[in-house]
Coordinates of C-alpha atoms in Angstrom, one line a residue:
M1 CA 75.3 123.5 116.2
D2 CA 73.2 120.7 117.8
S3 CA 74.8 117.9 119.7
S4 CA 73.6 115.2 117.4
K5 CA 75.5 116.8 114.5
E6 CA 78.6 117.0 116.7
I7 CA 78.5 113.3 117.6
K8 CA 77.8 112.4 113.9
N9 CA 80.9 114.2 112.6
F10 CA 83.3 113.2 115.4
C11 CA 86.5 111.3 114.5
E12 CA 86.8 108.4 116.9
V13 CA 90.4 107.9 116.1
C14 CA 91.8 111.4 117.0
G15 CA 88.8 113.3 118.4
L16 CA 88.6 115.9 115.7
N17 CA 85.0 117.3 115.3
L18 CA 84.1 118.3 111.8
S19 CA 81.1 120.4 110.6
E20 CA 80.2 118.2 107.6
A21 CA 79.9 114.4 107.2
S22 CA 81.8 114.7 103.9
S23 CA 84.7 116.4 105.7
L24 CA 84.7 113.6 108.2
K25 CA 84.8 111.0 105.4
R26 CA 87.8 112.7 103.8
H27 CA 89.5 113.1 107.2
I28 CA 89.2 109.4 108.1
R29 CA 91.3 108.7 105.1
T30 CA 94.3 110.3 106.9
H31 CA 94.0 107.4 109.4
T32 CA 93.2 104.5 107.0
G33 CA 95.6 105.5 104.2
E34 CA 92.8 105.0 101.7
T35 CA 93.7 106.6 98.3
P36 CA 90.7 106.2 96.0
Y37 CA 91.7 108.9 93.4
H38 CA 94.2 107.7 90.8
C39 CA 96.2 109.6 88.2
S40 CA 95.5 108.1 84.8
T41 CA 98.9 109.2 83.5
C42 CA 101.3 107.9 86.1
G43 CA 99.1 105.8 88.5
K44 CA 99.9 107.8 91.6
S45 CA 97.0 107.8 94.1
F46 CA 95.5 110.4 96.4
S47 CA 93.2 110.5 99.4
Q48 CA 91.4 113.6 98.0
N49 CA 90.1 114.5 94.6
Y50 CA 91.5 118.0 95.0
S51 CA 95.0 116.6 95.5
L52 CA 94.7 114.6 92.3
K53 CA 93.6 117.8 90.5
I54 CA 96.7 119.6 91.8
H55 CA 98.9 116.6 90.8
M56 CA 97.5 116.6 87.3
R57 CA 99.1 120.0 86.8
T58 CA 102.5 118.4 86.9
H59 CA 101.5 116.5 83.7
T60 CA 99.6 119.3 81.9
G61 CA 102.0 122.1 82.9
E62 CA 99.0 124.2 84.0
R63 CA 100.2 127.1 86.3
P64 CA 97.1 129.3 86.9
F65 CA 98.5 131.4 89.7
Q66 CA 100.8 134.3 88.9
C67 CA 102.9 136.6 91.0
D68 CA 101.6 140.1 90.3
I69 CA 105.1 141.5 90.9
C70 CA 107.4 139.4 88.8
K71 CA 104.8 137.4 86.7
K72 CA 106.2 134.0 87.8
S73 CA 103.5 131.4 87.6
F74 CA 102.6 128.5 90.0
S75 CA 100.5 125.4 90.0
Q76 CA 99.2 126.2 93.5
N77 CA 97.9 129.4 95.0
Y78 CA 99.8 128.6 98.3
S79 CA 103.1 128.4 96.4
C80 CA 102.4 131.8 94.8
K81 CA 101.6 133.3 98.2
I82 CA 104.8 132.0 99.7
H83 CA 106.8 133.2 96.7
K84 CA 105.4 136.8 97.1
R85 CA 107.2 137.0 100.4
I86 CA 110.5 137.2 98.5
H87 CA 109.3 140.6 97.2
T88 CA 107.5 141.9 100.3
G89 CA 110.0 140.7 102.9
E90 CA 107.2 139.2 105.0
R91 CA 108.5 136.7 107.6
P92 CA 105.5 135.6 109.6
Y93 CA 107.2 132.6 111.4
Q94 CA 109.2 133.6 114.4
C95 CA 111.5 131.5 116.6
H96 CA 110.4 131.8 120.2
F97 CA 113.9 131.0 121.3
C98 CA 116.0 133.6 119.5
E99 CA 113.3 135.8 117.7
K100 CA 114.7 135.1 114.2
K101 CA 112.0 135.3 111.6
F102 CA 111.3 133.1 108.5
S103 CA 109.1 133.3 105.4
K104 CA 108.3 129.6 105.5
K105 CA 107.2 127.4 108.3
S106 CA 109.6 124.6 107.1
Q107 CA 112.5 127.1 107.5
L108 CA 111.4 127.8 111.1
D109 CA 111.0 124.1 111.8
S110 CA 114.6 123.4 110.6
H111 CA 115.9 126.3 112.6
I112 CA 114.2 125.1 115.8
F113 CA 115.6 121.6 115.1
M114 CA 119.1 123.2 115.4
H115 CA 118.2 124.7 118.8
M116 CA 117.0 121.3 120.0
K117 CA 120.0 119.5 118.6
K118 CA 122.3 122.0 120.3
A119 CA 120.4 121.7 123.6
V120 CA 120.6 117.9 123.7
S121 CA 124.3 117.9 122.8
E122 CA 125.1 120.4 125.6
C123 CA 122.9 118.7 128.1
D124 CA 124.6 116.6 130.9
L125 CA 121.9 114.1 131.2
P126 CA 121.3 112.0 133.2
E127 CA 122.9 114.2 135.9
S128 CA 120.6 116.7 137.5
P129 CA 120.6 120.0 135.6
K130 CA 122.4 122.9 137.1
T131 CA 121.3 126.4 136.9
D132 CA 123.7 127.2 134.0
T133 CA 122.4 124.1 132.1
S134 CA 118.8 125.2 132.7
T135 CA 119.7 128.6 131.3
K136 CA 121.3 127.0 128.2
L137 CA 118.1 125.0 127.7
S138 CA 115.8 128.0 127.9
S139 CA 114.9 131.1 126.1
K140 CA 113.0 134.2 126.9
T141 CA 110.6 136.1 124.6
S142 CA 110.9 139.8 124.2
S143 CA 107.4 140.6 125.5
K144 CA 106.6 142.5 128.6
D145 CA 105.8 139.3 130.5
E146 CA 109.0 137.2 130.3
Q147 CA 108.4 133.6 129.3
Y148 CA 110.9 130.8 129.7
Y149 CA 110.8 127.8 127.4
C150 CA 112.2 124.3 127.9
L151 CA 114.2 123.5 124.8
I152 CA 113.7 119.8 125.4
C153 CA 109.9 119.5 125.5
G154 CA 108.7 123.1 124.7
S155 CA 107.0 123.7 128.1
E156 CA 106.5 127.4 128.9
F157 CA 107.0 129.1 132.3
S158 CA 106.6 132.6 133.6
E159 CA 109.5 132.3 136.0
N160 CA 113.0 131.0 135.4
K161 CA 112.8 129.2 138.8
S162 CA 109.8 127.2 137.6
L163 CA 111.8 126.2 134.5
Q164 CA 114.7 125.1 136.6
I165 CA 112.4 122.9 138.8
H166 CA 110.8 121.5 135.6
M167 CA 114.3 120.6 134.2
N168 CA 114.5 118.0 137.0
S169 CA 111.8 116.0 135.1
H170 CA 114.4 115.5 132.3
A171 CA 117.3 114.8 134.7
N172 CA 116.8 111.0 135.0
K173 CA 116.5 110.4 131.3
T174 CA 119.1 109.3 128.9
N175 CA 119.9 111.6 125.9
L176 CA 118.0 109.1 123.7
E177 CA 114.9 109.4 125.8
V178 CA 115.1 113.2 125.6
W179 CA 115.6 113.0 121.9
E180 CA 112.5 110.9 121.5
E181 CA 110.5 113.4 123.6
I182 CA 111.6 116.2 121.2
F183 CA 110.6 114.2 118.1

């Protein structure tokens, strides 16, 4: 890819570099909020024509994607793919704090939120974290190389000692400031 093409398709708002000018135009709508595609049935508007096409299926009842196992049909291919995980048991989203697995990313996100909520409620901020508090606010993976994660900001460390030193960066903050860091 030549450098002139890279510059031409570079989003000045967030720094994203896209391969096509049309992709950049669609992407910029995520920043501007422009929604030029309107549903003639209900008036709802969309930033992309494809999104309008998917939406129209709510009015027409079209469900072109079918589970080959139970024959349930879906309006979107992605929904069908996620549904099939019920039959296969596939759980591709794993919590790096406790190793629990989920079939949907939204389930993992909710689960991680509970870890964060518990970590903040157990934390004695703004006092300096003690070793036992740091341990409560960390988790190891099960890989050969142990990794320690800060449950407040998600930083990753190869040594528990490094995590404990890092925890001091959160020590002088109120619970509200820590909560804002998480979210």
